[in-house]
Amino acid sequence: MHTMSFQEFESSALAQGFDEVLERVWEPGQVVDTHTHPFAVKALVVRGEMWLTEGEQTRRLAPGDRFELDFAAPHGERYGSEGATYWVARRNTKPN
């Protein structure tokens, strides 16, 4: 199984038109209530586990899982007992 490096993730995301790529590290048990962002995201979980809630649907995400959120999409996050790390590409331009 091929494991993607951060540099590969970053290169791919920038080639797809994303503006910036970051590594986000979350503390164990951290909860982020429903919120929005002024950007769209495409992310890859690389450590730990998290639960992402969009509307009435909650998904458990573990290493290797990906998620995407549209510009200003309401969502909430909850992180597992080990916390979590994901790489995230952000597209800051609001769609037309």
mmCIF file of N, CA and C in Angstrom:
data_model
loop_
_atom_site.group_PDB
_atom_site.id
_atom_site.type_symbol
_atom_site.label_atom_id
_atom_site.label_comp_id
_atom_site.label_asym_id
_atom_site.label_seq_id
_atom_site.Cartn_x
_atom_site.Cartn_y
_atom_site.Cartn_z
ATOM 1 N N MET A 1 0.837 -1.186 0.000
ATOM 2 C CA MET A 1 0.000 0.000 0.000
ATOM 3 C C MET A 1 0.878 1.244 0.000
ATOM 4 N N HIS A 2 0.602 2.173 -0.901
ATOM 5 C CA HIS A 2 1.354 3.420 -0.986
ATOM 6 C C HIS A 2 0.783 4.438 -0.008
ATOM 7 N N THR A 3 1.655 5.029 0.783
ATOM 8 C CA THR A 3 1.233 6.073 1.705
ATOM 9 C C THR A 3 1.676 7.415 1.142
ATOM 10 N N MET A 4 0.737 8.312 1.007
ATOM 11 C CA MET A 4 1.016 9.632 0.458
ATOM 12 C C MET A 4 1.774 10.480 1.480
ATOM 13 N N SER A 5 2.750 11.244 1.008
ATOM 14 C CA SER A 5 3.460 12.184 1.876
ATOM 15 C C SER A 5 2.724 13.529 1.870
ATOM 16 N N PHE A 6 3.033 14.353 2.846
ATOM 17 C CA PHE A 6 2.435 15.678 2.887
ATOM 18 C C PHE A 6 2.770 16.446 1.604
ATOM 19 N N GLN A 7 4.009 16.318 1.138
ATOM 20 C CA GLN A 7 4.418 17.027 -0.074
ATOM 21 C C GLN A 7 3.597 16.582 -1.281
ATOM 22 N N GLU A 8 3.304 15.290 -1.385
ATOM 23 C CA GLU A 8 2.475 14.797 -2.487
ATOM 24 C C GLU A 8 1.049 15.326 -2.379
ATOM 25 N N PHE A 9 0.503 15.310 -1.167
ATOM 26 C CA PHE A 9 -0.841 15.847 -0.938
ATOM 27 C C PHE A 9 -0.883 17.328 -1.316
ATOM 28 N N GLU A 10 0.109 18.073 -0.867
ATOM 29 C CA GLU A 10 0.181 19.509 -1.147
ATOM 30 C C GLU A 10 0.291 19.781 -2.652
ATOM 31 N N SER A 11 1.178 19.090 -3.322
ATOM 32 C CA SER A 11 1.360 19.285 -4.773
ATOM 33 C C SER A 11 0.077 18.996 -5.534
ATOM 34 N N SER A 12 -0.582 17.904 -5.175
ATOM 35 C CA SER A 12 -1.833 17.536 -5.829
ATOM 36 C C SER A 12 -2.912 18.596 -5.603
ATOM 37 N N ALA A 13 -3.045 19.046 -4.363
ATOM 38 C CA ALA A 13 -4.069 20.041 -4.037
ATOM 39 C C ALA A 13 -3.818 21.371 -4.750
ATOM 40 N N LEU A 14 -2.580 21.813 -4.774
ATOM 41 C CA LEU A 14 -2.269 23.076 -5.454
ATOM 42 C C LEU A 14 -2.525 22.954 -6.954
ATOM 43 N N ALA A 15 -2.233 21.790 -7.531
ATOM 44 C CA ALA A 15 -2.494 21.556 -8.950
ATOM 45 C C ALA A 15 -3.992 21.555 -9.248
ATOM 46 N N GLN A 16 -4.827 21.226 -8.239
ATOM 47 C CA GLN A 16 -6.279 21.219 -8.391
ATOM 48 C C GLN A 16 -6.898 22.589 -8.119
ATOM 49 N N GLY A 17 -6.063 23.598 -7.865
ATOM 50 C CA GLY A 17 -6.573 24.946 -7.683
ATOM 51 C C GLY A 17 -6.802 25.382 -6.252
ATOM 52 N N PHE A 18 -6.378 24.581 -5.273
ATOM 53 C CA PHE A 18 -6.477 25.015 -3.880
ATOM 54 C C PHE A 18 -5.398 26.057 -3.614
ATOM 55 N N ASP A 19 -5.687 26.966 -2.690
ATOM 56 C CA ASP A 19 -4.792 28.101 -2.422
ATOM 57 C C ASP A 19 -3.705 27.806 -1.397
ATOM 58 N N GLU A 20 -4.031 26.976 -0.404
ATOM 59 C CA GLU A 20 -3.078 26.704 0.661
ATOM 60 C C GLU A 20 -3.319 25.301 1.214
ATOM 61 N N VAL A 21 -2.259 24.739 1.789
ATOM 62 C CA VAL A 21 -2.344 23.399 2.363
ATOM 63 C C VAL A 21 -1.681 23.445 3.740
ATOM 64 N N LEU A 22 -2.396 22.908 4.737
ATOM 65 C CA LEU A 22 -1.934 22.958 6.124
ATOM 66 C C LEU A 22 -2.041 21.596 6.781
ATOM 67 N N GLU A 23 -1.286 21.418 7.863
ATOM 68 C CA GLU A 23 -1.480 20.275 8.733
ATOM 69 C C GLU A 23 -2.197 20.783 9.975
ATOM 70 N N ARG A 24 -3.321 20.155 10.320
ATOM 71 C CA ARG A 24 -4.088 20.529 11.516
ATOM 72 C C ARG A 24 -3.964 19.408 12.536
ATOM 73 N N VAL A 25 -3.577 19.767 13.754
ATOM 74 C CA VAL A 25 -3.418 18.806 14.843
ATOM 75 C C VAL A 25 -4.421 19.175 15.928
ATOM 76 N N TRP A 26 -5.244 18.196 16.332
ATOM 77 C CA TRP A 26 -6.307 18.419 17.309
ATOM 78 C C TRP A 26 -6.051 17.609 18.570
ATOM 79 N N GLU A 27 -6.358 18.206 19.699
ATOM 80 C CA GLU A 27 -6.155 17.584 21.001
ATOM 81 C C GLU A 27 -7.173 16.468 21.256
ATOM 82 N N PRO A 28 -6.819 15.497 22.095
ATOM 83 C CA PRO A 28 -7.753 14.430 22.444
ATOM 84 C C PRO A 28 -9.058 14.989 23.020
ATOM 85 N N GLY A 29 -10.167 14.445 22.538
ATOM 86 C CA GLY A 29 -11.473 14.804 23.061
ATOM 87 C C GLY A 29 -11.983 16.178 22.706
ATOM 88 N N GLN A 30 -11.267 16.915 21.891
ATOM 89 C CA GLN A 30 -11.698 18.274 21.544
ATOM 90 C C GLN A 30 -12.992 18.234 20.736
ATOM 91 N N VAL A 31 -13.896 19.159 21.028
ATOM 92 C CA VAL A 31 -15.169 19.279 20.329
ATOM 93 C C VAL A 31 -15.256 20.686 19.743
ATOM 94 N N VAL A 32 -15.605 20.761 18.475
ATOM 95 C CA VAL A 32 -15.806 22.048 17.799
ATOM 96 C C VAL A 32 -17.266 22.061 17.342
ATOM 97 N N ASP A 33 -18.069 22.919 17.985
ATOM 98 C CA ASP A 33 -19.488 22.998 17.655
ATOM 99 C C ASP A 33 -19.701 23.442 16.217
ATOM 100 N N THR A 34 -20.929 23.338 15.751
ATOM 101 C CA THR A 34 -21.265 23.681 14.367
ATOM 102 C C THR A 34 -20.772 25.088 14.020
ATOM 103 N N HIS A 35 -20.094 25.167 12.883
ATOM 104 C CA HIS A 35 -19.509 26.427 12.411
ATOM 105 C C HIS A 35 -19.340 26.352 10.894
ATOM 106 N N THR A 36 -18.898 27.432 10.296
ATOM 107 C CA THR A 36 -18.605 27.475 8.860
ATOM 108 C C THR A 36 -17.223 28.082 8.661
ATOM 109 N N HIS A 37 -16.715 27.949 7.442
ATOM 110 C CA HIS A 37 -15.434 28.562 7.073
ATOM 111 C C HIS A 37 -15.627 29.345 5.781
ATOM 112 N N PRO A 38 -14.863 30.418 5.596
ATOM 113 C CA PRO A 38 -14.934 31.174 4.339
ATOM 114 C C PRO A 38 -14.042 30.556 3.259
ATOM 115 N N PHE A 39 -14.030 29.235 3.192
ATOM 116 C CA PHE A 39 -13.256 28.505 2.188
ATOM 117 C C PHE A 39 -13.824 27.095 2.054
ATOM 118 N N ALA A 40 -13.514 26.450 0.936
ATOM 119 C CA ALA A 40 -13.847 25.041 0.728
ATOM 120 C C ALA A 40 -12.644 24.222 1.168
ATOM 121 N N VAL A 41 -12.868 22.976 1.586
ATOM 122 C CA VAL A 41 -11.761 22.135 2.028
ATOM 123 C C VAL A 41 -11.798 20.750 1.398
ATOM 124 N N LYS A 42 -10.616 20.193 1.300
ATOM 125 C CA LYS A 42 -10.414 18.802 0.912
ATOM 126 C C LYS A 42 -9.338 18.313 1.868
ATOM 127 N N ALA A 43 -9.636 17.244 2.623
ATOM 128 C CA ALA A 43 -8.718 16.835 3.683
ATOM 129 C C ALA A 43 -8.486 15.330 3.707
ATOM 130 N N LEU A 44 -7.359 14.951 4.309
ATOM 131 C CA LEU A 44 -6.961 13.559 4.476
ATOM 132 C C LEU A 44 -6.563 13.362 5.937
ATOM 133 N N VAL A 45 -7.250 12.457 6.628
ATOM 134 C CA VAL A 45 -6.910 12.138 8.019
ATOM 135 C C VAL A 45 -5.656 11.274 8.014
ATOM 136 N N VAL A 46 -4.652 11.660 8.823
ATOM 137 C CA VAL A 46 -3.395 10.908 8.835
ATOM 138 C C VAL A 46 -3.069 10.295 10.194
ATOM 139 N N ARG A 47 -3.795 10.717 11.263
ATOM 140 C CA ARG A 47 -3.555 10.143 12.590
ATOM 141 C C ARG A 47 -4.797 10.308 13.443
ATOM 142 N N GLY A 48 -5.072 9.318 14.291
ATOM 143 C CA GLY A 48 -6.182 9.406 15.233
ATOM 144 C C GLY A 48 -7.525 9.170 14.564
ATOM 145 N N GLU A 49 -8.577 9.673 15.231
ATOM 146 C CA GLU A 49 -9.916 9.554 14.664
ATOM 147 C C GLU A 49 -10.725 10.789 15.011
ATOM 148 N N MET A 50 -11.725 11.021 14.168
ATOM 149 C CA MET A 50 -12.597 12.171 14.367
ATOM 150 C C MET A 50 -13.986 11.832 13.864
ATOM 151 N N TRP A 51 -14.947 12.625 14.293
ATOM 152 C CA TRP A 51 -16.319 12.512 13.809
ATOM 153 C C TRP A 51 -16.675 13.858 13.220
ATOM 154 N N LEU A 52 -17.151 13.844 11.983
ATOM 155 C CA LEU A 52 -17.536 15.050 11.263
ATOM 156 C C LEU A 52 -19.047 15.020 11.079
ATOM 157 N N THR A 53 -19.718 16.063 11.551
ATOM 158 C CA THR A 53 -21.170 16.139 11.439
ATOM 159 C C THR A 53 -21.545 17.232 10.453
ATOM 160 N N GLU A 54 -22.345 16.838 9.454
ATOM 161 C CA GLU A 54 -22.917 17.769 8.482
ATOM 162 C C GLU A 54 -24.417 17.534 8.499
ATOM 163 N N GLY A 55 -25.179 18.531 8.926
ATOM 164 C CA GLY A 55 -26.621 18.359 9.047
ATOM 165 C C GLY A 55 -26.919 17.293 10.074
ATOM 166 N N GLU A 56 -27.693 16.277 9.664
ATOM 167 C CA GLU A 56 -28.056 15.178 10.561
ATOM 168 C C GLU A 56 -27.120 13.980 10.438
ATOM 169 N N GLN A 57 -26.127 14.067 9.556
ATOM 170 C CA GLN A 57 -25.235 12.939 9.301
ATOM 171 C C GLN A 57 -23.884 13.129 9.976
ATOM 172 N N THR A 58 -23.460 12.108 10.742
ATOM 173 C CA THR A 58 -22.144 12.104 11.376
ATOM 174 C C THR A 58 -21.350 10.933 10.824
ATOM 175 N N ARG A 59 -20.114 11.222 10.426
ATOM 176 C CA ARG A 59 -19.224 10.189 9.892
ATOM 177 C C ARG A 59 -18.000 10.054 10.783
ATOM 178 N N ARG A 60 -17.596 8.818 11.052
ATOM 179 C CA ARG A 60 -16.342 8.565 11.748
ATOM 180 C C ARG A 60 -15.247 8.499 10.692
ATOM 181 N N LEU A 61 -14.153 9.199 10.941
ATOM 182 C CA LEU A 61 -13.042 9.237 10.006
ATOM 183 C C LEU A 61 -11.770 8.787 10.724
ATOM 184 N N ALA A 62 -10.992 7.947 10.063
ATOM 185 C CA ALA A 62 -9.755 7.391 10.605
ATOM 186 C C ALA A 62 -8.648 7.581 9.571
ATOM 187 N N PRO A 63 -7.397 7.273 9.916
ATOM 188 C CA PRO A 63 -6.304 7.457 8.958
ATOM 189 C C PRO A 63 -6.609 6.824 7.599
ATOM 190 N N GLY A 64 -6.367 7.618 6.567
ATOM 191 C CA GLY A 64 -6.638 7.192 5.192
ATOM 192 C C GLY A 64 -7.967 7.682 4.663
ATOM 193 N N ASP A 65 -8.862 8.101 5.573
ATOM 194 C CA ASP A 65 -10.160 8.632 5.144
ATOM 195 C C ASP A 65 -10.018 10.084 4.697
ATOM 196 N N ARG A 66 -10.834 10.439 3.727
ATOM 197 C CA ARG A 66 -10.846 11.804 3.187
ATOM 198 C C ARG A 66 -12.208 12.427 3.408
ATOM 199 N N PHE A 67 -12.226 13.753 3.461
ATOM 200 C CA PHE A 67 -13.497 14.469 3.491
ATOM 201 C C PHE A 67 -13.352 15.787 2.763
ATOM 202 N N GLU A 68 -14.493 16.265 2.269
ATOM 203 C CA GLU A 68 -14.550 17.543 1.575
ATOM 204 C C GLU A 68 -15.713 18.339 2.132
ATOM 205 N N LEU A 69 -15.541 19.646 2.194
ATOM 206 C CA LEU A 69 -16.604 20.557 2.621
ATOM 207 C C LEU A 69 -16.681 21.701 1.634
ATOM 208 N N ASP A 70 -17.882 22.057 1.241
ATOM 209 C CA ASP A 70 -18.081 23.199 0.363
ATOM 210 C C ASP A 70 -17.832 24.501 1.109
ATOM 211 N N PHE A 71 -17.648 25.565 0.365
ATOM 212 C CA PHE A 71 -17.496 26.904 0.910
ATOM 213 C C PHE A 71 -18.660 27.191 1.866
ATOM 214 N N ALA A 72 -18.352 27.588 3.095
ATOM 215 C CA ALA A 72 -19.334 27.986 4.109
ATOM 216 C C ALA A 72 -20.310 26.872 4.516
ATOM 217 N N ALA A 73 -19.927 25.608 4.338
ATOM 218 C CA ALA A 73 -20.796 24.483 4.727
ATOM 219 C C ALA A 73 -20.809 24.337 6.253
ATOM 220 N N PRO A 74 -21.992 24.372 6.878
ATOM 221 C CA PRO A 74 -22.064 24.180 8.331
ATOM 222 C C PRO A 74 -21.642 22.752 8.705
ATOM 223 N N HIS A 75 -20.808 22.645 9.731
ATOM 224 C CA HIS A 75 -20.339 21.337 10.185
ATOM 225 C C HIS A 75 -19.812 21.434 11.608
ATOM 226 N N GLY A 76 -19.755 20.284 12.279
ATOM 227 C CA GLY A 76 -19.179 20.185 13.610
ATOM 228 C C GLY A 76 -18.147 19.079 13.616
ATOM 229 N N GLU A 77 -17.230 19.123 14.593
ATOM 230 C CA GLU A 77 -16.149 18.151 14.670
ATOM 231 C C GLU A 77 -15.981 17.668 16.103
ATOM 232 N N ARG A 78 -15.626 16.400 16.239
ATOM 233 C CA ARG A 78 -15.297 15.835 17.543
ATOM 234 C C ARG A 78 -14.111 14.912 17.334
ATOM 235 N N TYR A 79 -13.123 15.004 18.227
ATOM 236 C CA TYR A 79 -11.881 14.251 18.067
ATOM 237 C C TYR A 79 -11.772 13.153 19.112
ATOM 238 N N GLY A 80 -11.170 12.036 18.731
ATOM 239 C CA GLY A 80 -11.081 10.848 19.567
ATOM 240 C C GLY A 80 -10.127 10.982 20.741
ATOM 241 N N SER A 81 -9.972 9.881 21.461
ATOM 242 C CA SER A 81 -9.176 9.868 22.690
ATOM 243 C C SER A 81 -7.683 10.090 22.454
ATOM 244 N N GLU A 82 -7.234 9.943 21.218
ATOM 245 C CA GLU A 82 -5.831 10.209 20.876
ATOM 246 C C GLU A 82 -5.680 11.521 20.111
ATOM 247 N N GLY A 83 -6.780 12.247 19.947
ATOM 248 C CA GLY A 83 -6.736 13.428 19.101
ATOM 249 C C GLY A 83 -6.715 13.005 17.649
ATOM 250 N N ALA A 84 -6.388 13.923 16.776
ATOM 251 C CA ALA A 84 -6.321 13.593 15.350
ATOM 252 C C ALA A 84 -5.461 14.622 14.629
ATOM 253 N N THR A 85 -4.929 14.188 13.508
ATOM 254 C CA THR A 85 -4.190 15.069 12.613
ATOM 255 C C THR A 85 -4.731 14.847 11.219
ATOM 256 N N TYR A 86 -4.965 15.946 10.511
ATOM 257 C CA TYR A 86 -5.306 15.820 9.101
ATOM 258 C C TYR A 86 -4.617 16.903 8.303
ATOM 259 N N TRP A 87 -4.419 16.598 7.019
ATOM 260 C CA TRP A 87 -3.883 17.564 6.080
ATOM 261 C C TRP A 87 -5.068 18.155 5.363
ATOM 262 N N VAL A 88 -5.077 19.458 5.229
ATOM 263 C CA VAL A 88 -6.235 20.111 4.626
ATOM 264 C C VAL A 88 -5.804 21.119 3.574
ATOM 265 N N ALA A 89 -6.454 21.026 2.422
ATOM 266 C CA ALA A 89 -6.270 22.004 1.354
ATOM 267 C C ALA A 89 -7.453 22.955 1.412
ATOM 268 N N ARG A 90 -7.179 24.244 1.297
ATOM 269 C CA ARG A 90 -8.229 25.256 1.347
ATOM 270 C C ARG A 90 -8.324 26.018 0.028
ATOM 271 N N ARG A 91 -9.554 26.189 -0.428
ATOM 272 C CA ARG A 91 -9.815 27.023 -1.600
ATOM 273 C C ARG A 91 -10.569 28.240 -1.070
ATOM 274 N N ASN A 92 -9.898 29.390 -1.076
ATOM 275 C CA ASN A 92 -10.436 30.601 -0.447
ATOM 276 C C ASN A 92 -11.382 31.399 -1.307
ATOM 277 N N THR A 93 -11.496 31.066 -2.568
ATOM 278 C CA THR A 93 -12.354 31.823 -3.468
ATOM 279 C C THR A 93 -13.779 31.307 -3.392
ATOM 280 N N LYS A 94 -14.727 32.212 -3.144
ATOM 281 C CA LYS A 94 -16.132 31.829 -3.103
ATOM 282 C C LYS A 94 -16.593 31.473 -4.513
ATOM 283 N N PRO A 95 -17.291 30.340 -4.664
ATOM 284 C CA PRO A 95 -17.764 29.967 -6.005
ATOM 285 C C PRO A 95 -18.776 30.978 -6.540
ATOM 286 N N ASN A 96 -18.849 31.080 -7.851
ATOM 287 C CA ASN A 96 -19.794 32.017 -8.494
ATOM 288 C C ASN A 96 -21.213 31.525 -8.381
#
